[in-house]
PDB file of C-alpha atoms in Angstrom:
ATOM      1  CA  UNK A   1       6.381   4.232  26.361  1.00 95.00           C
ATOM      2  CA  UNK A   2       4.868   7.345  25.095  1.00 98.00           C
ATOM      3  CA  UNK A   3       6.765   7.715  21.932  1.00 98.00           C
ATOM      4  CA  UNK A   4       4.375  10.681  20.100  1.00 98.00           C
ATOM      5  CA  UNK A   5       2.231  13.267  22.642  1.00 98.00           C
ATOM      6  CA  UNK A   6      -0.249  14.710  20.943  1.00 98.00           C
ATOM      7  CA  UNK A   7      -0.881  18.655  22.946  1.00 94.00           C
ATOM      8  CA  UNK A   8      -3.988  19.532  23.205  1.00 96.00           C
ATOM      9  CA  UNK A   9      -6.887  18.198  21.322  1.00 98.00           C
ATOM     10  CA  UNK A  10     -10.372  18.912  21.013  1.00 98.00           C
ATOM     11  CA  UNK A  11     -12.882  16.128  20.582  1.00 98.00           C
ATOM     12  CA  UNK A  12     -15.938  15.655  17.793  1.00 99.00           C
ATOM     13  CA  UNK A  13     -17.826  13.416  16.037  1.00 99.00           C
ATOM     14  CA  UNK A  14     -17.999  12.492  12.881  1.00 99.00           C
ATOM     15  CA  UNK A  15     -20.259  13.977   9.931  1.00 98.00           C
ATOM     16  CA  UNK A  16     -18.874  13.379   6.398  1.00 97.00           C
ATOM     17  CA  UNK A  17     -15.381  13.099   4.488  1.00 97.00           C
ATOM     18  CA  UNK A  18     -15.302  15.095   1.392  1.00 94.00           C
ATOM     19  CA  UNK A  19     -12.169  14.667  -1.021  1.00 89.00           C
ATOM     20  CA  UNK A  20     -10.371  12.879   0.988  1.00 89.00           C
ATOM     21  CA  UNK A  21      -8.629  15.770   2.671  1.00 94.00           C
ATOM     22  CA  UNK A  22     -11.279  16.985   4.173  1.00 97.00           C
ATOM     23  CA  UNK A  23     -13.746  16.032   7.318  1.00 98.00           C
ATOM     24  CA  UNK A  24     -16.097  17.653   8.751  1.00 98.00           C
ATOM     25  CA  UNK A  25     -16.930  17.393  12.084  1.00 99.00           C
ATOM     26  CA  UNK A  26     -19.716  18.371  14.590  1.00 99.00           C
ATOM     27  CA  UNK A  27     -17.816  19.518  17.775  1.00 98.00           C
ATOM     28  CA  UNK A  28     -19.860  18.796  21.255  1.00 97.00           C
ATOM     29  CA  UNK A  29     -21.587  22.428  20.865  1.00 97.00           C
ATOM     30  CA  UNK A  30     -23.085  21.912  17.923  1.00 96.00           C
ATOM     31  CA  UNK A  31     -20.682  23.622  15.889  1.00 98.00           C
ATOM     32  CA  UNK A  32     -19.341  22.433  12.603  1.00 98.00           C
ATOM     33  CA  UNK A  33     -16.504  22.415  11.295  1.00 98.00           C
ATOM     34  CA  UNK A  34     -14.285  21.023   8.802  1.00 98.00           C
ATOM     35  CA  UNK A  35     -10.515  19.700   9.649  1.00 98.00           C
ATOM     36  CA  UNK A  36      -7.619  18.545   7.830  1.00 98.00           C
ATOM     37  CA  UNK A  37      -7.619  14.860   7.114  1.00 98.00           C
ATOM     38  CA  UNK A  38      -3.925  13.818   6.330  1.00 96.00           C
ATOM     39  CA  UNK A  39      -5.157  10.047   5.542  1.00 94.00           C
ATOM     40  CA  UNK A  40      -5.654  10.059   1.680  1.00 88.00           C
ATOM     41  CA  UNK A  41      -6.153   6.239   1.655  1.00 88.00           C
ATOM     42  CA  UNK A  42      -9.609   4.324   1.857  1.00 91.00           C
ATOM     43  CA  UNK A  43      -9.268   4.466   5.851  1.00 95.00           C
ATOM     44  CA  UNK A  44     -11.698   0.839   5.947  1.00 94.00           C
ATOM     45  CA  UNK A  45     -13.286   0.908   9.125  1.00 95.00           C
ATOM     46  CA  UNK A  46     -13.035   4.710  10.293  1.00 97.00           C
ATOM     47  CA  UNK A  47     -15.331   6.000   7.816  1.00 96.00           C
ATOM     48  CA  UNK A  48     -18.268   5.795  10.036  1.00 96.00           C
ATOM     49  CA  UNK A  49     -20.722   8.914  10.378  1.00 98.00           C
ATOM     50  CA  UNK A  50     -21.451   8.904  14.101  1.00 98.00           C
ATOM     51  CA  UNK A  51     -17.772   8.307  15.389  1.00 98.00           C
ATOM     52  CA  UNK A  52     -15.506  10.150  17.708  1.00 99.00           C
ATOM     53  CA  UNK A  53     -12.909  11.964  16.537  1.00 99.00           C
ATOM     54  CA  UNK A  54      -9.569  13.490  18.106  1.00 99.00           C
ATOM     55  CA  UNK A  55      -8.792  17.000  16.628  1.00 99.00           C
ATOM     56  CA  UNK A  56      -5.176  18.675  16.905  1.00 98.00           C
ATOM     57  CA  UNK A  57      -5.671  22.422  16.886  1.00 97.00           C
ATOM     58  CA  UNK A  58      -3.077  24.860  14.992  1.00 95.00           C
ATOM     59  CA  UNK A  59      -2.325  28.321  15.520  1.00 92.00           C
ATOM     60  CA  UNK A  60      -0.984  29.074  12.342  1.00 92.00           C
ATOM     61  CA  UNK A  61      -2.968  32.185  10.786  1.00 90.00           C
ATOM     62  CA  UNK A  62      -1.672  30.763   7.518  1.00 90.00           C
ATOM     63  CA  UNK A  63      -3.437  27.003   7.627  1.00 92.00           C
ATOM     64  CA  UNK A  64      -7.001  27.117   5.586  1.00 93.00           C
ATOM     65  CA  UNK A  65      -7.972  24.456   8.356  1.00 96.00           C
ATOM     66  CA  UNK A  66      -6.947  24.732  11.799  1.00 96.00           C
ATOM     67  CA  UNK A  67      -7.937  21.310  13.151  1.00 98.00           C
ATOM     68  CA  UNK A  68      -6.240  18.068  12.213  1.00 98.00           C
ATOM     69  CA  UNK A  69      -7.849  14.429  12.477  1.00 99.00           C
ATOM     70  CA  UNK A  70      -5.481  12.675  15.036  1.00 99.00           C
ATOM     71  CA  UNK A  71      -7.353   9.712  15.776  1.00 99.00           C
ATOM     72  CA  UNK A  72     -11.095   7.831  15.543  1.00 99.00           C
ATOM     73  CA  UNK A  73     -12.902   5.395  17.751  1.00 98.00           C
ATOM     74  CA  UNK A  74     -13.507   2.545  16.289  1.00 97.00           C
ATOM     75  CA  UNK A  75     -14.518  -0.941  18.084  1.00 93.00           C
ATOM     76  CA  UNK A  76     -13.948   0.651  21.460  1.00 96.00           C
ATOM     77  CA  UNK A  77     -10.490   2.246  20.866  1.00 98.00           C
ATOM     78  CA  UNK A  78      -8.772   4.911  20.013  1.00 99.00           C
ATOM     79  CA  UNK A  79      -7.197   4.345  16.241  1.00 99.00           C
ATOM     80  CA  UNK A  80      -5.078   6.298  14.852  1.00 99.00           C
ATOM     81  CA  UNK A  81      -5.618   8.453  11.841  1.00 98.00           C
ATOM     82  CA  UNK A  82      -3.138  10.599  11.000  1.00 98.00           C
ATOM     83  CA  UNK A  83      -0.800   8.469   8.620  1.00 97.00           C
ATOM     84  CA  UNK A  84       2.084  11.096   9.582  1.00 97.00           C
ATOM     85  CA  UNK A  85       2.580  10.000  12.890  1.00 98.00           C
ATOM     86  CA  UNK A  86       4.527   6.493  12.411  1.00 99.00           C
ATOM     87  CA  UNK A  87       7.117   8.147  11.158  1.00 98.00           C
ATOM     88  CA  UNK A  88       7.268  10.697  13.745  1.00 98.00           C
ATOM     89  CA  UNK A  89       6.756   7.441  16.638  1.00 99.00           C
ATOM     90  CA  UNK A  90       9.161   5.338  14.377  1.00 99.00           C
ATOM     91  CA  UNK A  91      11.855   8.299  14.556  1.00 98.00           C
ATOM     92  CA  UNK A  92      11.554   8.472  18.147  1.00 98.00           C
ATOM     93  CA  UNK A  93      12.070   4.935  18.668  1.00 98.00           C
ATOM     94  CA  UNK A  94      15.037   4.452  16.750  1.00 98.00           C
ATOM     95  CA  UNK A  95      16.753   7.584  18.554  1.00 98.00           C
ATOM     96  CA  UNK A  96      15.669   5.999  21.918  1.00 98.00           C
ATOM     97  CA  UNK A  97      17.126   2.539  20.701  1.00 97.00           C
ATOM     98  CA  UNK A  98      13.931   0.560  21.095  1.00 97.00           C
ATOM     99  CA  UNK A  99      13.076  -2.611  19.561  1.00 96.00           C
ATOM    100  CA  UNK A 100      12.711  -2.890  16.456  1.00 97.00           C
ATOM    101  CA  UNK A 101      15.676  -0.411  15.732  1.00 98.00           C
ATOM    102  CA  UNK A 102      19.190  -0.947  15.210  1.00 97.00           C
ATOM    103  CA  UNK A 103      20.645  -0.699  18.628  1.00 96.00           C
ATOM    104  CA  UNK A 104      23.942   1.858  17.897  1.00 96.00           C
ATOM    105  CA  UNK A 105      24.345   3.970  14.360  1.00 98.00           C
ATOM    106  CA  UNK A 106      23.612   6.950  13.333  1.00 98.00           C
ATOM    107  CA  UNK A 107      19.834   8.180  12.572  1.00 98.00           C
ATOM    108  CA  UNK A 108      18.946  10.432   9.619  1.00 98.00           C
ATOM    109  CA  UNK A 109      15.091  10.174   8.412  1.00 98.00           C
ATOM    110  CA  UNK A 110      14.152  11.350   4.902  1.00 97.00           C
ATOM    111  CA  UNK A 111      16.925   9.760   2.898  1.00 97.00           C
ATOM    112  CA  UNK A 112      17.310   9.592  -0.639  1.00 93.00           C
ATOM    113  CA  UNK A 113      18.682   6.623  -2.341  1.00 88.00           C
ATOM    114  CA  UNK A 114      18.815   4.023  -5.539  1.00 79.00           C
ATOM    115  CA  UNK A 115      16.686   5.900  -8.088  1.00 76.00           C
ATOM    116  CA  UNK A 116      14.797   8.315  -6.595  1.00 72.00           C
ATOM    117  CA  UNK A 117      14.131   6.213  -4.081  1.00 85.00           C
ATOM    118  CA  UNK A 118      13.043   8.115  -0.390  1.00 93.00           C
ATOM    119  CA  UNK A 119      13.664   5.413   3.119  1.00 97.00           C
ATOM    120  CA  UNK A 120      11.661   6.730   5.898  1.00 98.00           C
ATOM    121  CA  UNK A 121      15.056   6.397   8.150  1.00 98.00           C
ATOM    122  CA  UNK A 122      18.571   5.132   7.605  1.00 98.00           C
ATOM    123  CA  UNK A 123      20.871   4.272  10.942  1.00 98.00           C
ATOM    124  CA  UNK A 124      24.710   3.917   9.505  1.00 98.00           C
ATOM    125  CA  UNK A 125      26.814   1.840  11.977  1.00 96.00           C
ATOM    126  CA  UNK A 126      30.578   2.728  12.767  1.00 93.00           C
ATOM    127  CA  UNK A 127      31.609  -0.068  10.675  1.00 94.00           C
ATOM    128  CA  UNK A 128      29.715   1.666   7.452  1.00 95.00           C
ATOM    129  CA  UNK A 129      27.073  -0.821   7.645  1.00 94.00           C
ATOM    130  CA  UNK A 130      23.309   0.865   6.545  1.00 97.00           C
ATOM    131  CA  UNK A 131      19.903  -0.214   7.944  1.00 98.00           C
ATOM    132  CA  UNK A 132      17.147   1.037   5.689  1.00 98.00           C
ATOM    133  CA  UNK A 133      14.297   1.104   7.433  1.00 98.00           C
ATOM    134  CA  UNK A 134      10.604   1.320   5.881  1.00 98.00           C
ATOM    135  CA  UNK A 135       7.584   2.042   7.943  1.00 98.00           C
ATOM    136  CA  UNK A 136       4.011   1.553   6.951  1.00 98.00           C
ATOM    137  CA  UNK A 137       1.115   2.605   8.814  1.00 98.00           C
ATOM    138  CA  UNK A 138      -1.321  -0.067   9.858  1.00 98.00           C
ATOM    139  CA  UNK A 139      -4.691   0.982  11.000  1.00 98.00           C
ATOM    140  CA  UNK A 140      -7.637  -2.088   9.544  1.00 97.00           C
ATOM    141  CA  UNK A 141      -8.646  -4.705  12.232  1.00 96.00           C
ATOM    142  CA  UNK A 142     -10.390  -7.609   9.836  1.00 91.00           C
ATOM    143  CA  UNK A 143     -10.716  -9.975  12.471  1.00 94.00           C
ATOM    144  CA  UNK A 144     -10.790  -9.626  16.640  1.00 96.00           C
ATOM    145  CA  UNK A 145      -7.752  -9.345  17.812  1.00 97.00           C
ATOM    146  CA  UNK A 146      -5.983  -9.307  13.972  1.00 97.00           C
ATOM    147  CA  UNK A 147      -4.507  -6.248  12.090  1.00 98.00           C
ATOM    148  CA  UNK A 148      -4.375  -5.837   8.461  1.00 97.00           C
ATOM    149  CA  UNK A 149      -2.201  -4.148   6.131  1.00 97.00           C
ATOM    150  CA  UNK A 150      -2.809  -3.021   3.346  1.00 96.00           C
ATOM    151  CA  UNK A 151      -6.289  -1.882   3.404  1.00 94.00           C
ATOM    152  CA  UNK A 152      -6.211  -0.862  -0.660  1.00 93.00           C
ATOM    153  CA  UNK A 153      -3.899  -1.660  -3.296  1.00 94.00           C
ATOM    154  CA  UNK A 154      -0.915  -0.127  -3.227  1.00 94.00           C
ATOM    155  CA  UNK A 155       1.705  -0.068  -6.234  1.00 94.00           C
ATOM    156  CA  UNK A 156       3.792   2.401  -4.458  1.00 92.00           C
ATOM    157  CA  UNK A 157       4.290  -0.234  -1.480  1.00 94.00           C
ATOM    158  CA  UNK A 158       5.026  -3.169  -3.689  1.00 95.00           C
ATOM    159  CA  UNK A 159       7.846  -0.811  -5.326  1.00 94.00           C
ATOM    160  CA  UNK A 160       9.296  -0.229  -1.675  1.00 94.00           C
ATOM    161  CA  UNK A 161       9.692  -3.875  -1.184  1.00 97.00           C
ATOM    162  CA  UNK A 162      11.091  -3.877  -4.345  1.00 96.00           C
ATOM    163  CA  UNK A 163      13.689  -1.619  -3.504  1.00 95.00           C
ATOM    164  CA  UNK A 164      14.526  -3.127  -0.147  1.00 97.00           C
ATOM    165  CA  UNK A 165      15.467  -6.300  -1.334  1.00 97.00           C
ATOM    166  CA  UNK A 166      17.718  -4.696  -3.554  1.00 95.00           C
ATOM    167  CA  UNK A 167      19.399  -2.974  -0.723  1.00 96.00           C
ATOM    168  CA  UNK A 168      20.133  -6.375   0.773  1.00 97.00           C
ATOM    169  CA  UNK A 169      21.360  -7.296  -2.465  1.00 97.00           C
ATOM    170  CA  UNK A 170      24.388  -4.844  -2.356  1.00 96.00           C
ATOM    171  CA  UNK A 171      25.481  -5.860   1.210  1.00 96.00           C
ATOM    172  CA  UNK A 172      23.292  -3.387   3.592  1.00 97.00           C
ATOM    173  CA  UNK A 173      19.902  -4.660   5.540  1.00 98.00           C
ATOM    174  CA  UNK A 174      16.228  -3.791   5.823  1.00 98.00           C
ATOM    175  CA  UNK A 175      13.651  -3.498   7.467  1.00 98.00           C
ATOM    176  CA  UNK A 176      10.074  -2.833   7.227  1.00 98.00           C
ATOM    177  CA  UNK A 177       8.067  -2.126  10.001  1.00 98.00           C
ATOM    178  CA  UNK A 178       4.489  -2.177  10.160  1.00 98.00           C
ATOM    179  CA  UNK A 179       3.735   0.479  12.809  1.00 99.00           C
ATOM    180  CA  UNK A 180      -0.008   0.142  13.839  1.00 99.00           C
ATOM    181  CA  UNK A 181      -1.758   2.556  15.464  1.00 99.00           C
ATOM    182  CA  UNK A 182      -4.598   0.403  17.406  1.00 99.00           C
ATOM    183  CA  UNK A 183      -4.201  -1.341  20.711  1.00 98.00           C
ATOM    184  CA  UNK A 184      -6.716  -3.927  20.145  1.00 98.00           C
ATOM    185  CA  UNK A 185      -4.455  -6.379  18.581  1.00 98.00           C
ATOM    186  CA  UNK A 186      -2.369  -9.357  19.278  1.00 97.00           C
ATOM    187  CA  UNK A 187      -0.854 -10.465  15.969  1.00 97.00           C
ATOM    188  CA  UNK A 188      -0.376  -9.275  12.256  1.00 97.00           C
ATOM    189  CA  UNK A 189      -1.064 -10.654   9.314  1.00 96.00           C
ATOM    190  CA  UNK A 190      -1.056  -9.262   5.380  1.00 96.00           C
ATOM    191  CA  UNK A 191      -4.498  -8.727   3.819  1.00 96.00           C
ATOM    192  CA  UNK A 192      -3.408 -10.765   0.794  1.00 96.00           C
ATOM    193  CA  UNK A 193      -7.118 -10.593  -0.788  1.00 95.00           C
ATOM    194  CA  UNK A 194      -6.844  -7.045  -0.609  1.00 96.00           C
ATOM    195  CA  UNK A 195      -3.567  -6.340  -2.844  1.00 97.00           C
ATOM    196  CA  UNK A 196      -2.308 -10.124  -4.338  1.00 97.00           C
ATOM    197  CA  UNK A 197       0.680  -7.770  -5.796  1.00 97.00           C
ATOM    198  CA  UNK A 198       1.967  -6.564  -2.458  1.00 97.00           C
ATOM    199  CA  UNK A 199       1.463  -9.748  -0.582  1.00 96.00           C
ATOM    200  CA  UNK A 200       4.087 -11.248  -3.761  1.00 96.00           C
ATOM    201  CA  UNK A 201       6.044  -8.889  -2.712  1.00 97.00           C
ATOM    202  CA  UNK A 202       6.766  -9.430   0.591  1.00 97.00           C
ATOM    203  CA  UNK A 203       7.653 -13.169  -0.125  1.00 96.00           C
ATOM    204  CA  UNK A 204      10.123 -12.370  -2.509  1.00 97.00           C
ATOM    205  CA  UNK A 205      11.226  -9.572  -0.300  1.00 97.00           C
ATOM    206  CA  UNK A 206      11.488 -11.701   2.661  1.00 96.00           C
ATOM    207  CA  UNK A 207      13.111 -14.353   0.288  1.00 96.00           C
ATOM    208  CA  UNK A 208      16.003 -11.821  -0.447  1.00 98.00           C
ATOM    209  CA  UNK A 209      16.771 -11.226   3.070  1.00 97.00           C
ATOM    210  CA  UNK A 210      14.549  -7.828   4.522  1.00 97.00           C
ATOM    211  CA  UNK A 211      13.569  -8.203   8.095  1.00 97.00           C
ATOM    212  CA  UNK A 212      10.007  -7.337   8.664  1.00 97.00           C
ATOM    213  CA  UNK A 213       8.286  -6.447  12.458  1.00 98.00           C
ATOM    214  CA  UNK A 214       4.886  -5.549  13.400  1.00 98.00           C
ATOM    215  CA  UNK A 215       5.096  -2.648  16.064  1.00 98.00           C
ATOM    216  CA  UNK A 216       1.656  -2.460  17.833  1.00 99.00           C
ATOM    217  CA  UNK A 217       0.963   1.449  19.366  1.00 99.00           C
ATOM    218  CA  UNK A 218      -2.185   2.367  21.325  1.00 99.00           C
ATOM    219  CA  UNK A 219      -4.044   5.935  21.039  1.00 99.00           C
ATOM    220  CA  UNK A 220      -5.063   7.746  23.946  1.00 98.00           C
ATOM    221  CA  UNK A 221      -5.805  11.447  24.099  1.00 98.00           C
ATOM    222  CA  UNK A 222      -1.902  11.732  25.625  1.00 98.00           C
ATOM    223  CA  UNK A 223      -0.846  10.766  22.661  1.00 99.00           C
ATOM    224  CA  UNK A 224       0.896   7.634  20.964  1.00 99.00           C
ATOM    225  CA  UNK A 225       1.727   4.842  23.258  1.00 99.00           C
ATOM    226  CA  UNK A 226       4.257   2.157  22.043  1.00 98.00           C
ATOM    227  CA  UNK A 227       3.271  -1.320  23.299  1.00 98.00           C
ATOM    228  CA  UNK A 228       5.962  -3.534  21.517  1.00 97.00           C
ATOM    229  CA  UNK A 229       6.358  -6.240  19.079  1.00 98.00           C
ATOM    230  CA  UNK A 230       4.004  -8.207  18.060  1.00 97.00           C
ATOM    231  CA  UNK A 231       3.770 -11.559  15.868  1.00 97.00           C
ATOM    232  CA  UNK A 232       3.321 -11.717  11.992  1.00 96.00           C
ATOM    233  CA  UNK A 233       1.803 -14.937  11.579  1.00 92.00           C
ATOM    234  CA  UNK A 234       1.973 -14.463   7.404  1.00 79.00           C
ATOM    235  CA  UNK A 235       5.206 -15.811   5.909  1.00 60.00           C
ATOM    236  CA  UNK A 236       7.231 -15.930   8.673  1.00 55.00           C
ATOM    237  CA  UNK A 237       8.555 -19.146   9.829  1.00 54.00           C
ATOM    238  CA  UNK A 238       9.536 -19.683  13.317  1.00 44.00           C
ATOM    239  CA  UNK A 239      12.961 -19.174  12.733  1.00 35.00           C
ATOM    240  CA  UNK A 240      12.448 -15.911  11.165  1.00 51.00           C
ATOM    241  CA  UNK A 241      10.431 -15.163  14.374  1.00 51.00           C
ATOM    242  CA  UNK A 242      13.079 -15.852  16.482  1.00 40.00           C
ATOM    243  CA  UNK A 243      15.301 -13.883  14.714  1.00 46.00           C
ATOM    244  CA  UNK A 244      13.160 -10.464  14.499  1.00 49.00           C
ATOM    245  CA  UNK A 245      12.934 -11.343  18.773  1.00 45.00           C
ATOM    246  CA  UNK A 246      16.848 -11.312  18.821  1.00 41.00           C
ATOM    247  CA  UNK A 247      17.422  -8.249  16.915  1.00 43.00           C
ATOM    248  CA  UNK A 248      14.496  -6.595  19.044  1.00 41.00           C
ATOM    249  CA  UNK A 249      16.418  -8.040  22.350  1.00 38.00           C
TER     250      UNK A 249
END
């Protein structure tokens, strides 16, 4: 399913990455230029002078940079790099009623709750019922065939978990879906040696009750493809994988 088309795009390669929000990028004319990067993470694995790059253009007069990174090659495939888009794909899926998303409810993305607390989207069934749903953007491949999250440490992700399991804690669910933006996987696991905090986290999270999935996208020029669930082989028991298969069913 295409769940996110890009528009057009123009195609580079990459030079250097200079305060994180910016790249600049030799286009296939010898031309550089410099584009909007909206990942402000470590990006391990895309930082690699030499690459392809996919470029959205803008025509607003008012943008300093007109081109945004959309995706790199890395290991043969499109990945994607604009840590924007799962939520964008994530709404799209929910409102379309695919797996991993609450079959019926109401969708509203952006919601505030708890203390000052922000969930990516709550769905609201007619009984009342909420499903807050988190989604994280997964873009590291550590091993063939293996993605990764986190690829840094990441306090602010720990705190979501955090919060989630407090949610189930007052009667509602959760769920966090890692939404990853490579094709060239088959399973999920956490990077654990990475952030020792986050990887806590989850346990206790999943301990409490929040439903985790790992959503696996591919990148093509089009735009962002969503393949379907795949396995997290970290923490979950095979019960717990049966269950995340029902509620995607």
């Amino acid at each position: 399913m295409l769940a996110y088309p890009f528009g057009p795009l123009v195609e580079g390669t990459w030079v250097e990455r200079r305060k994180r929000f910016m790249l600049d990028v030799a286009l296939p004319d010898g031309t550089m230029i410099t584009a909007h990067c909206p990942n402000t993470g470590a990006m391990t694995g895309l930082t690699n002078p030499g690459a392809r790059v996919l470029l959205s253009v803008s025509d607003n007069p008012k943008r300093r940079y007109r081109h945004t990174l959309e995706a790199v090659e890395a290991d043969g495939v499109w990945v994607g790099a604009n840590t924007q888009n799962p939520n964008r794909v994530a709404l799209a899926l929910a409102r379309a009623r695919v797996a991993p998303f609450p079959a019926a409810g109401e969708i509203r993305p952006e919601v505030k709750y708890g203390k000052a607390e922000r969930i990516d989207i709550l769905v609201t069934g007619e009984d009342g019922r909420r499903t807050f749903i988190e989604i994280k953007n997964v873009h590291m491949l550590e091993r063939p065939g293996e993605a990764s999250f986190p690829d840094c440490v990441t306090a602010r992700g720990a705190k979501h978990l955090g919060a989630l399991a407090d949610v189930v804690a007052a009667g509602d669910d959760a769920l966090t879906v890692f939404l990853i933006q490579r094709g060239d996987c088959d399973v999920f696991r956490l990077a654990r040696h990475i952030d020792t905090a986050y990887g806590e986290g989850f346990d206790r999270a999943l301990a409490a009750g929040v439903r985790f999935a790992a959503l696996r996208c591919s990148i093509s020029p089009e735009g962002i493809h969503a393949d379907g669930l795949i396995p997290i082989l970290d923490g979950m028991t095979d019960v717990q994988l049966s269950q995340a298969a029902r509620v995607a069913a």
